[in-house]
mmCIF file of C-alpha atoms and ligand atoms in Angstrom:
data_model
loop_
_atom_site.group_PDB
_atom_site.id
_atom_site.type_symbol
_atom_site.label_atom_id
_atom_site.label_comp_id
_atom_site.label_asym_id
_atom_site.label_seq_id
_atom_site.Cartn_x
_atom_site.Cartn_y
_atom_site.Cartn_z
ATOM 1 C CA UNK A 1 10.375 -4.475 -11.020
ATOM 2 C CA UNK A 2 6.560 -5.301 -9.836
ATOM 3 C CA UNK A 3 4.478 -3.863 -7.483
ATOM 4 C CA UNK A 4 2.935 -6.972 -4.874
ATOM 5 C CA UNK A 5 -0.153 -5.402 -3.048
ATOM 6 C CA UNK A 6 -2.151 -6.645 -0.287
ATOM 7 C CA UNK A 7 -6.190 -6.114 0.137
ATOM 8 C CA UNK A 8 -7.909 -6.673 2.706
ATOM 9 C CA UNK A 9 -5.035 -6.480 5.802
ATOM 10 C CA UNK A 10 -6.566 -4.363 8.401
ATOM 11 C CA UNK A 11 -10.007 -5.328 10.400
ATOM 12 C CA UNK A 12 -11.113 -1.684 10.708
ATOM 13 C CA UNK A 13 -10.476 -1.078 6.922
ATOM 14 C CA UNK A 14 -12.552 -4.211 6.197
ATOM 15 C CA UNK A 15 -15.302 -3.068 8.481
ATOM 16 C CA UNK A 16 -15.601 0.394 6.708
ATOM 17 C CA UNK A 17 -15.607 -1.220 2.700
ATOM 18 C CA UNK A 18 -18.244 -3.469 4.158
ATOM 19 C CA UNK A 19 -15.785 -6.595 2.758
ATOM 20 C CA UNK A 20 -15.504 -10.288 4.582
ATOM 21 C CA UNK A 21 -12.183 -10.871 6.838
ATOM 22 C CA UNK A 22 -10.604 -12.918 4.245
ATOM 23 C CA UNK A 23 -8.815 -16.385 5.203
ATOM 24 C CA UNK A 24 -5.933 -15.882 3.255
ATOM 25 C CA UNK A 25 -4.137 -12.538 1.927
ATOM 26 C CA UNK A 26 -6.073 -10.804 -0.675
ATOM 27 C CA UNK A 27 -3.060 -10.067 -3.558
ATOM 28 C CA UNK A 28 -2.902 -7.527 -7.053
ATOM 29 C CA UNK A 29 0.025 -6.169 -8.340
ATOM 30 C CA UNK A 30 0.919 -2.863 -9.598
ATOM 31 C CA UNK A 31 3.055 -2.303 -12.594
ATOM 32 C CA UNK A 32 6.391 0.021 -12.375
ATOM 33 C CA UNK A 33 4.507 3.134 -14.282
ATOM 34 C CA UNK A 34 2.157 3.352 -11.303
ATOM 35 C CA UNK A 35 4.953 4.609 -9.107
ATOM 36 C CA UNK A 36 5.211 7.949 -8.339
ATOM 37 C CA UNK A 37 8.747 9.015 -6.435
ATOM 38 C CA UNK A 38 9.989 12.809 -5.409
ATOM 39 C CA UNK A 39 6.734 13.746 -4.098
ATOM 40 C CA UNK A 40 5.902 14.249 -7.744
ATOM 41 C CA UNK A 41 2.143 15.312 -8.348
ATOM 42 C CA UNK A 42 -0.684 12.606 -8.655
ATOM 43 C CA UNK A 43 -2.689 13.896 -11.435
ATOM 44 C CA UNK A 44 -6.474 13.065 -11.255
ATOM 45 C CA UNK A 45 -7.132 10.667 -13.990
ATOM 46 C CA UNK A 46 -10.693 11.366 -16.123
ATOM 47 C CA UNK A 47 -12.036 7.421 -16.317
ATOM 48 C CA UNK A 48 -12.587 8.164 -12.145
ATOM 49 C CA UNK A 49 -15.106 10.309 -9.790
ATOM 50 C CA UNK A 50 -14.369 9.074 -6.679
ATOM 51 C CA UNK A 51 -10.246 8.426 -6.213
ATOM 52 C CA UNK A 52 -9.527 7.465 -2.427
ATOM 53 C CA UNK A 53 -6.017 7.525 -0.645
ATOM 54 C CA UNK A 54 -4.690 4.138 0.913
ATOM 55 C CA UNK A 55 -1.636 4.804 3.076
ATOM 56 C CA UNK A 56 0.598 1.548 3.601
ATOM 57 C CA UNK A 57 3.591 0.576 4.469
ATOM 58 C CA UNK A 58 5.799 -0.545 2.332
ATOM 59 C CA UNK A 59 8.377 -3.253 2.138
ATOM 60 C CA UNK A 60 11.757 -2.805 -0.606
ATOM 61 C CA UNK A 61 13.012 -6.478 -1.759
ATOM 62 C CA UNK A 62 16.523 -6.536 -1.524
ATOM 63 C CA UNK A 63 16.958 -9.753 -2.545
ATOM 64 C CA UNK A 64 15.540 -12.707 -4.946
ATOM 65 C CA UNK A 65 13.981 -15.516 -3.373
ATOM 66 C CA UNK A 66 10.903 -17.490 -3.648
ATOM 67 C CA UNK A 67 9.485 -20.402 -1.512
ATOM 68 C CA UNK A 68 10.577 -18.329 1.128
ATOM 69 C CA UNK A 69 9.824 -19.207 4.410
ATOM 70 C CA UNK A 70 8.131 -16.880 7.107
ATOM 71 C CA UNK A 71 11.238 -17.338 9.816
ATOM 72 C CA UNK A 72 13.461 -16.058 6.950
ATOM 73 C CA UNK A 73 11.315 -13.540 5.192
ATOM 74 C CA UNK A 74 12.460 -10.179 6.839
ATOM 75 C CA UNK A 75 16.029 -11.055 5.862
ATOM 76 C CA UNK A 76 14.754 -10.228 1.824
ATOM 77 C CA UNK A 77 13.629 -6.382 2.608
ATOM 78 C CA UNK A 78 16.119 -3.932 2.751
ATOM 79 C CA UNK A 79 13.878 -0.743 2.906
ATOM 80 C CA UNK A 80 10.616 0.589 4.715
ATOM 81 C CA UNK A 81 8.845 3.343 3.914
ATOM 82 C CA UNK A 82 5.041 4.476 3.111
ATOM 83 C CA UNK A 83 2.895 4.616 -0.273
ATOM 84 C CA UNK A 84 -0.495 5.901 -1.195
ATOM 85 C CA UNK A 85 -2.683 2.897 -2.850
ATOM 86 C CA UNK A 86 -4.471 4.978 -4.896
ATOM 87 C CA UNK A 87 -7.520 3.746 -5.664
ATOM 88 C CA UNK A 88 -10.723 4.804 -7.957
ATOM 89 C CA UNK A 89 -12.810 3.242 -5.577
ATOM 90 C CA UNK A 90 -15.780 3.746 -7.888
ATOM 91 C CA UNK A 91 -14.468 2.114 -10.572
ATOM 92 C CA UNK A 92 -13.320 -0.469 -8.370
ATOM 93 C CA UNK A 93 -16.701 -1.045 -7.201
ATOM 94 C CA UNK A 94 -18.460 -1.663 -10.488
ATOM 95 C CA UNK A 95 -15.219 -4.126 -11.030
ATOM 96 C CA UNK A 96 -16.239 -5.693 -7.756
ATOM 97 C CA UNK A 97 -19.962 -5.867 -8.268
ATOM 98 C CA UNK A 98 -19.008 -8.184 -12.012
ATOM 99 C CA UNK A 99 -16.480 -9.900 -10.583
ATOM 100 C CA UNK A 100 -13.739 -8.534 -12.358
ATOM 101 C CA UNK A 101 -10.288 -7.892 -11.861
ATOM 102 C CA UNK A 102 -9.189 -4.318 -10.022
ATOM 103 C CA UNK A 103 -6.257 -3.566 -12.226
ATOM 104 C CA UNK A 104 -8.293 -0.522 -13.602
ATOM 105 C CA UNK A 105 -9.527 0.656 -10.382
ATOM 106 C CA UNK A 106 -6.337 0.161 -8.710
ATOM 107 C CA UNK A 107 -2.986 -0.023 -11.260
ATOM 108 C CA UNK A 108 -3.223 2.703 -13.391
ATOM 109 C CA UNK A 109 -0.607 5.437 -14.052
ATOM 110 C CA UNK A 110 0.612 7.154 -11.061
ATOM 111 C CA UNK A 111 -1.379 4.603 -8.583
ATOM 112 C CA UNK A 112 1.288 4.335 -6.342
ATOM 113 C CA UNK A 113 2.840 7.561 -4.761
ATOM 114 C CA UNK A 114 5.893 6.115 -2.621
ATOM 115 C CA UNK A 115 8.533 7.139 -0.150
ATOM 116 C CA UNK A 116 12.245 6.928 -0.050
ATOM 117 C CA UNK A 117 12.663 3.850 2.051
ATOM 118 C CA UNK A 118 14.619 3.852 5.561
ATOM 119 C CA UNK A 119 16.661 1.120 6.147
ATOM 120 C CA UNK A 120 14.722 -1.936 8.224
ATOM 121 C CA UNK A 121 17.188 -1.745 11.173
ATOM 122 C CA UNK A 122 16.266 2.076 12.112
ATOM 123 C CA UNK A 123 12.671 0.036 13.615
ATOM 124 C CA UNK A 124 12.926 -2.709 16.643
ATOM 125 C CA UNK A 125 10.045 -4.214 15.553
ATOM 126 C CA UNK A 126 8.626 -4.704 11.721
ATOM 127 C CA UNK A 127 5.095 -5.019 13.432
ATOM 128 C CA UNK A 128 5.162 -1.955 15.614
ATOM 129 C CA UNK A 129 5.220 0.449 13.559
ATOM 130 C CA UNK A 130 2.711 3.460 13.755
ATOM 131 C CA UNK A 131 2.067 5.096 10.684
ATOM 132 C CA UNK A 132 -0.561 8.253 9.533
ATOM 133 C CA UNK A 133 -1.844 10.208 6.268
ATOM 134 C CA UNK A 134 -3.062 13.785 6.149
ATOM 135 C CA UNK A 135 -4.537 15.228 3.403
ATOM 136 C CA UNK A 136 -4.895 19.234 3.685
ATOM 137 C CA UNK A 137 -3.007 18.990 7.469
ATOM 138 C CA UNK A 138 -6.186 16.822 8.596
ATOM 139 C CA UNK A 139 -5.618 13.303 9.919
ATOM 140 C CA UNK A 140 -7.491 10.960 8.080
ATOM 141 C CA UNK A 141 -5.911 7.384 8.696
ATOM 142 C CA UNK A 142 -4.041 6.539 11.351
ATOM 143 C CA UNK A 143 -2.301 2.834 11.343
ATOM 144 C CA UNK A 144 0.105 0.268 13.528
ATOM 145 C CA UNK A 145 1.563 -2.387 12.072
ATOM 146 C CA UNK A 146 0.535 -4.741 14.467
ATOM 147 C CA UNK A 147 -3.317 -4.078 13.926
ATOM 148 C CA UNK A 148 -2.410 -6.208 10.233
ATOM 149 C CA UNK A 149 -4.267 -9.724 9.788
ATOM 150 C CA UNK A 150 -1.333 -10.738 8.323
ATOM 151 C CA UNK A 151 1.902 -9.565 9.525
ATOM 152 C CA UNK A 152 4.534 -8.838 6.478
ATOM 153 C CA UNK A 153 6.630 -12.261 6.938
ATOM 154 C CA UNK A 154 3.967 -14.209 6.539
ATOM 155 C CA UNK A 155 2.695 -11.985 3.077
ATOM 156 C CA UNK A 156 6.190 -12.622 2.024
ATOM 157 C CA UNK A 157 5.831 -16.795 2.948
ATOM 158 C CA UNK A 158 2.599 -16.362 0.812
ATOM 159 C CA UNK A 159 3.129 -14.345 -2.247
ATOM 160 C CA UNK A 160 6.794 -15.958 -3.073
ATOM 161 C CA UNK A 161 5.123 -19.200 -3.295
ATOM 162 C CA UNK A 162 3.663 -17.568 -6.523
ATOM 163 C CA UNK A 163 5.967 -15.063 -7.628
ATOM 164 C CA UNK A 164 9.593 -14.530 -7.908
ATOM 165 C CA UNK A 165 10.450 -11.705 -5.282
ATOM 166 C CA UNK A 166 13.173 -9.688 -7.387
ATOM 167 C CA UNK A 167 15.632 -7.081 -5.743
ATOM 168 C CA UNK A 168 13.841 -3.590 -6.059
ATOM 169 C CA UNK A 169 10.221 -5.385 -5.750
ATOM 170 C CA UNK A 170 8.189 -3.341 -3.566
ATOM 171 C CA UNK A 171 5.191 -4.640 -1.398
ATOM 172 C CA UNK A 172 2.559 -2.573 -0.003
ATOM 173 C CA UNK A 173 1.105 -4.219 3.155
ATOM 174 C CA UNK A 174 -2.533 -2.735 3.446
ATOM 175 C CA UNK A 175 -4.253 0.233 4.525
ATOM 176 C CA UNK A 176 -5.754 1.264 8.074
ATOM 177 C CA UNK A 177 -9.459 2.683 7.913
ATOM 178 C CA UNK A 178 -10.144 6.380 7.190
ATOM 179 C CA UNK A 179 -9.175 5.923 3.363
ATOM 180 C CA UNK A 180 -11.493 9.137 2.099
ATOM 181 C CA UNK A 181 -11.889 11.005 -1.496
ATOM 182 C CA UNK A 182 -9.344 13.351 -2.335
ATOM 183 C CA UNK A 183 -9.896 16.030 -5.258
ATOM 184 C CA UNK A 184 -7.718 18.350 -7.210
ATOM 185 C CA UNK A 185 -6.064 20.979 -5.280
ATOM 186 C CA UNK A 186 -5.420 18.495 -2.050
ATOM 187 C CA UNK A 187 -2.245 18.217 -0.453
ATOM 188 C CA UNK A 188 -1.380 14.804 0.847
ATOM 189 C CA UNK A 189 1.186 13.922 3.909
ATOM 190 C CA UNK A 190 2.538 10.866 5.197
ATOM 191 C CA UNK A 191 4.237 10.371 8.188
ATOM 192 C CA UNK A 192 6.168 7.327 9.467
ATOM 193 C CA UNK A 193 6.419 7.190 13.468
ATOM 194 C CA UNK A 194 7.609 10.615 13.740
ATOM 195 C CA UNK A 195 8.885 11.345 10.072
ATOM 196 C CA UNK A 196 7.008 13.112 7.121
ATOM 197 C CA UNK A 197 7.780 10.887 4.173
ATOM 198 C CA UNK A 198 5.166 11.712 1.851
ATOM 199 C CA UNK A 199 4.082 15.628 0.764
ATOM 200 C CA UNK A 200 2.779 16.101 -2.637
ATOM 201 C CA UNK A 201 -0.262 17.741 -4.451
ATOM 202 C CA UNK A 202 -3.063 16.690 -6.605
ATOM 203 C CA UNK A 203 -3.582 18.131 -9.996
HETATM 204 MG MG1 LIG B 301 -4.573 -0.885 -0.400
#
């Protein structure tokens, strides 16, 4: 399975990274040893000073397509859910400022804390969706799905026209402002409208 991410998909994120709106989605994947299920611990890796939490949410393929068109695209998930985009935000910087790839910064092991997923029907509406992360019981990023530039049909329309979309793909659809440094010892929460999804501790 891959992991399809999106950069770049909230205004007020953009705004605090200091990046431009882009025109088009902004797209890295994640390999499958990023993820990080159970609310297993995220161990702080030793290449990174600066890790940041991303909360998203995220999107479970349920079925293969590609060339997929936006009217049809919600009928390919068959889970939601939230993950942390973790991100070594100093790393990704230097990446950034050499106009590198993020794949270090952004895809190594354990990079992608995730949820079980709920099943898409349980919401009325894909893009209403209000979503939060706490880290030590302190709100730090608080998120609707409607606030996205581009709203999850259309990043499915988008990124099938380049890859295969296979059953068990998971896409993360962007983060909401307030990402902030974690260190060892913190506790991170999720919560999905009015459900904790996500509780687990760094090491
Ligand atoms: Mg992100």
């Amino acid at each position: 399975m891959k992991i399809i991410c999106i950069g770049r998909n909230y205004h007020d994120h953009i705004k605090e990274l200091g990046n431009d709106v882009p025109t088009e989605p902004v797209i890295f994947l994640k390999p499958d040893t990023a993820i990080l299920k159970n609310n297993e611990d995220f161990y702080y890796p030793n290449f990174s000073k600066q890790i940041q939490h991303e909360v998203e949410l995220i999107c479970r393929i349920g079925k293969e397509g590609k060339h997929i068109s936006p009217e049809f695209a919600l009928n390919y998930i068959d889970g939601i859910g939230l993950g942390i985009d973790m991100t070594a935000r100093d790393v990704q910087n230097e990446l950034k400022t050499k106009g590198l790839p993020w794949e270090l910064a952004k895809s190594f092991n354990g990079s992608a804390p995730i949820s079980n997923f709920s099943e898409l029907n349980k919401f009325t509406d894909i893009q209403n969706i209000h979503f939060s992360a706490q880290v030590n019981g302190i709100e730090k990023q608080k998120g609707n799905t409607k606030m996205m530039i581009f709203p999850v049909k259309e990043i499915i329309a988008f990124v099938s026209k380049y890859f295969t979309l296979k059953k068990g793909d998971i896409l993360f659809t962007g983060t909401p402002s307030g990402v902030s440094e974690i260190k060892i010892g913190d506790r991170i929460e999720a919560t999905l409208e009015n459900e904790k999804v996500l509780d687990f501790y760094i090491k």
